[in-house]
Amino acid sequence: MTHLGRTVSILGVTGSVGQSTIQVIEELRGQGADIPVEAITAGRNLGGLAEACRRLRPKFAAVSDPALLTAAREALNGLGVEVGAGPAALEEAGARPSDWVMSAIVGAAGLAPTMAAVRRGAMVALANKECLVCAGPLFIEAANAHGATLLPVDSEHNAIFQVLTHRDRVEKLTLTASGGPFRTTSLETMAWATPAQACAHPRWSMGRKISVDSATLMNKGLELIEAAYLFGFPSEKIDVIVHPESTVHSFVHYVDGSVLAQLASPDMRIPIAYALAWPDRATVSTARLDLSQVGSLTFETPDAARFPALNLCRAALLTGSAATTALSAANEVAVDAFLESRIRFLDICRIVEEAMNSLEGSDAGLIAKTPSSFADVAAVDQAARVAAQRIAVSLAAA
Ligand code: NAD
Ligand code: MG
């Protein structure tokens, strides 16, 4: 491997993407690559953090909950690691000197630690799409200003990144969507879907929040916004197509009629390894694509009636960046409420839509203007959470 000596940090090491990142690092270390780990973080999973410390030998490990500092010190005792807890410690993990940072915390909670890495001009492997949806233009501006390199890890964006050979000759992008567990399920049945059913994704094994987002297709809507901010294309130049085999990870259509795509088995270690080895490629034992096994590749138009999330996301993107901040925050609140069985599956999009309508009605200025600072972003995020929470409570009581 070319990049011997690339120092790395992993934000969200105990999650699905975090664990896949550990696997890739271990495999490359097994081939003789020197990949020192500077910092890792977790939410509240001390056992998972201790296990990651044993495998990665980082210098610094942080948990999100400040109340867990003493427990974290005990859990990591003897592992030769400095321990931190709370928001400042998560930011410290991003700020510490490392060449490459995996951003794999879920939700807007990942924004501040990722920004700490962006501000010091690191290579940032971006799995956390909510960072971009929440603070897109400011995030991209900061990356440009500080010379940070953004390496998309979300499989669709990684695919586009891999085949974006002529950025100014692109006619449109097409994001592929698996369709999730309810691709062919009727609205009547979806109304009674349980968290376990919503999290049983047919193709990918992922954290619970993104699994629910995949079931509502909100994930694809968030990815539409992510692609718009990341690659700088307007909403009308980005299509979504349902592709149940999850083999083609996205398409780039060029002005001469050529369409380039990246194909791979649905295995997150592939985009992770690509980002880690970039601009080289690494030899990794990821799932190989056997096209004769896949048989046929099929594509269908998403059903906007059963999956309103896509249009909600498109509308927010057209309204502006405060609207995408609000949408993502409202969705986080709604998904939490669904995972805790306080609301029903179809209420998720209802809450997001009503929260957006309520903010537009009561606080039109807030949604219409473009946030000019991260403090503005935080204010919009908070207002959307309050609105969504209020609607979730009223739906739960109904
Ligand atoms: P996950 O739930 O499995 O893991 C999330 C990680 O964040 C864990 O380490 C958890 O401890 C930590 N965390 C949770 N809440 C936190 C908080 N408030 N503060 C600090 N840390 C916190 O999630 P995942 O599936 O690994 O997804 C991570 C991110 O990557 C998400 O933004 C998701 O959309 C994106 N992503 C995931 C996949 C996938 O295949 N899992 C694919 C593409 C993009
Ligand atoms: Mg994706």
PDB file of N, CA and C and ligand atoms in Angstrom, residues 129 153-157 176 204 206 210 219-220 223 226 268, ligand 2:
ATOM      1  N   LYS A 129     -23.889  11.689   6.646  1.00  0.00           N
ATOM      2  CA  LYS A 129     -24.518  12.584   5.667  1.00  0.00           C
ATOM      3  C   LYS A 129     -25.249  13.728   6.339  1.00  0.00           C
ATOM      4  N   VAL A 153     -17.981   8.770   1.570  1.00  0.00           N
ATOM      5  CA  VAL A 153     -18.012   7.334   1.904  1.00  0.00           C
ATOM      6  C   VAL A 153     -19.411   6.750   1.704  1.00  0.00           C
ATOM      7  N   ASP A 154     -20.435   7.593   1.788  1.00  0.00           N
ATOM      8  CA  ASP A 154     -21.779   7.116   1.472  1.00  0.00           C
ATOM      9  C   ASP A 154     -21.658   6.448   0.092  1.00  0.00           C
ATOM     10  N   SER A 155     -22.152   5.224  -0.066  1.00  0.00           N
ATOM     11  CA  SER A 155     -21.764   4.418  -1.238  1.00  0.00           C
ATOM     12  C   SER A 155     -22.121   5.104  -2.567  1.00  0.00           C
ATOM     13  N   GLU A 156     -23.269   5.796  -2.607  1.00  0.00           N
ATOM     14  CA  GLU A 156     -23.684   6.458  -3.854  1.00  0.00           C
ATOM     15  C   GLU A 156     -22.743   7.607  -4.189  1.00  0.00           C
ATOM     16  N   HIS A 157     -22.375   8.372  -3.188  1.00  0.00           N
ATOM     17  CA  HIS A 157     -21.522   9.547  -3.393  1.00  0.00           C
ATOM     18  C   HIS A 157     -20.091   9.118  -3.661  1.00  0.00           C
ATOM     19  N   THR A 176     -28.856   5.770  -7.045  1.00  0.00           N
ATOM     20  CA  THR A 176     -29.649   4.544  -6.961  1.00  0.00           C
ATOM     21  C   THR A 176     -30.097   4.317  -5.515  1.00  0.00           C
ATOM     22  N   TRP A 204     -28.320  -4.094   2.983  1.00  0.00           N
ATOM     23  CA  TRP A 204     -27.235  -3.521   3.778  1.00  0.00           C
ATOM     24  C   TRP A 204     -27.492  -3.789   5.260  1.00  0.00           C
ATOM     25  N   MET A 206     -26.857  -1.997   8.691  1.00  0.00           N
ATOM     26  CA  MET A 206     -26.477  -0.630   9.068  1.00  0.00           C
ATOM     27  C   MET A 206     -27.030  -0.290  10.450  1.00  0.00           C
ATOM     28  N   ILE A 210     -30.198   5.027  10.157  1.00  0.00           N
ATOM     29  CA  ILE A 210     -30.128   5.001   8.691  1.00  0.00           C
ATOM     30  C   ILE A 210     -31.002   3.866   8.136  1.00  0.00           C
ATOM     31  N   ASN A 219     -33.635   8.409   3.583  1.00  0.00           N
ATOM     32  CA  ASN A 219     -32.188   8.280   3.350  1.00  0.00           C
ATOM     33  C   ASN A 219     -31.828   8.764   1.950  1.00  0.00           C
ATOM     34  N   LYS A 220     -32.643   8.389   0.966  1.00  0.00           N
ATOM     35  CA  LYS A 220     -32.328   8.793  -0.411  1.00  0.00           C
ATOM     36  C   LYS A 220     -32.551  10.289  -0.566  1.00  0.00           C
ATOM     37  N   GLU A 223     -29.664  11.935   0.846  1.00  0.00           N
ATOM     38  CA  GLU A 223     -28.536  11.753  -0.082  1.00  0.00           C
ATOM     39  C   GLU A 223     -28.634  12.687  -1.293  1.00  0.00           C
ATOM     40  N   GLU A 226     -27.320  15.761   0.105  1.00  0.00           N
ATOM     41  CA  GLU A 226     -25.873  15.544   0.283  1.00  0.00           C
ATOM     42  C   GLU A 226     -25.146  15.706  -1.058  1.00  0.00           C
ATOM     43  N   MET A 268     -19.847  -1.939   2.720  1.00  0.00           N
ATOM     44  CA  MET A 268     -19.322  -0.596   3.020  1.00  0.00           C
ATOM     45  C   MET A 268     -17.800  -0.562   3.114  1.00  0.00           C
TER      46      MET A 268
HETATM   47 MG    MG B   2     -26.036   5.626   0.811  1.00  0.00          MG
END
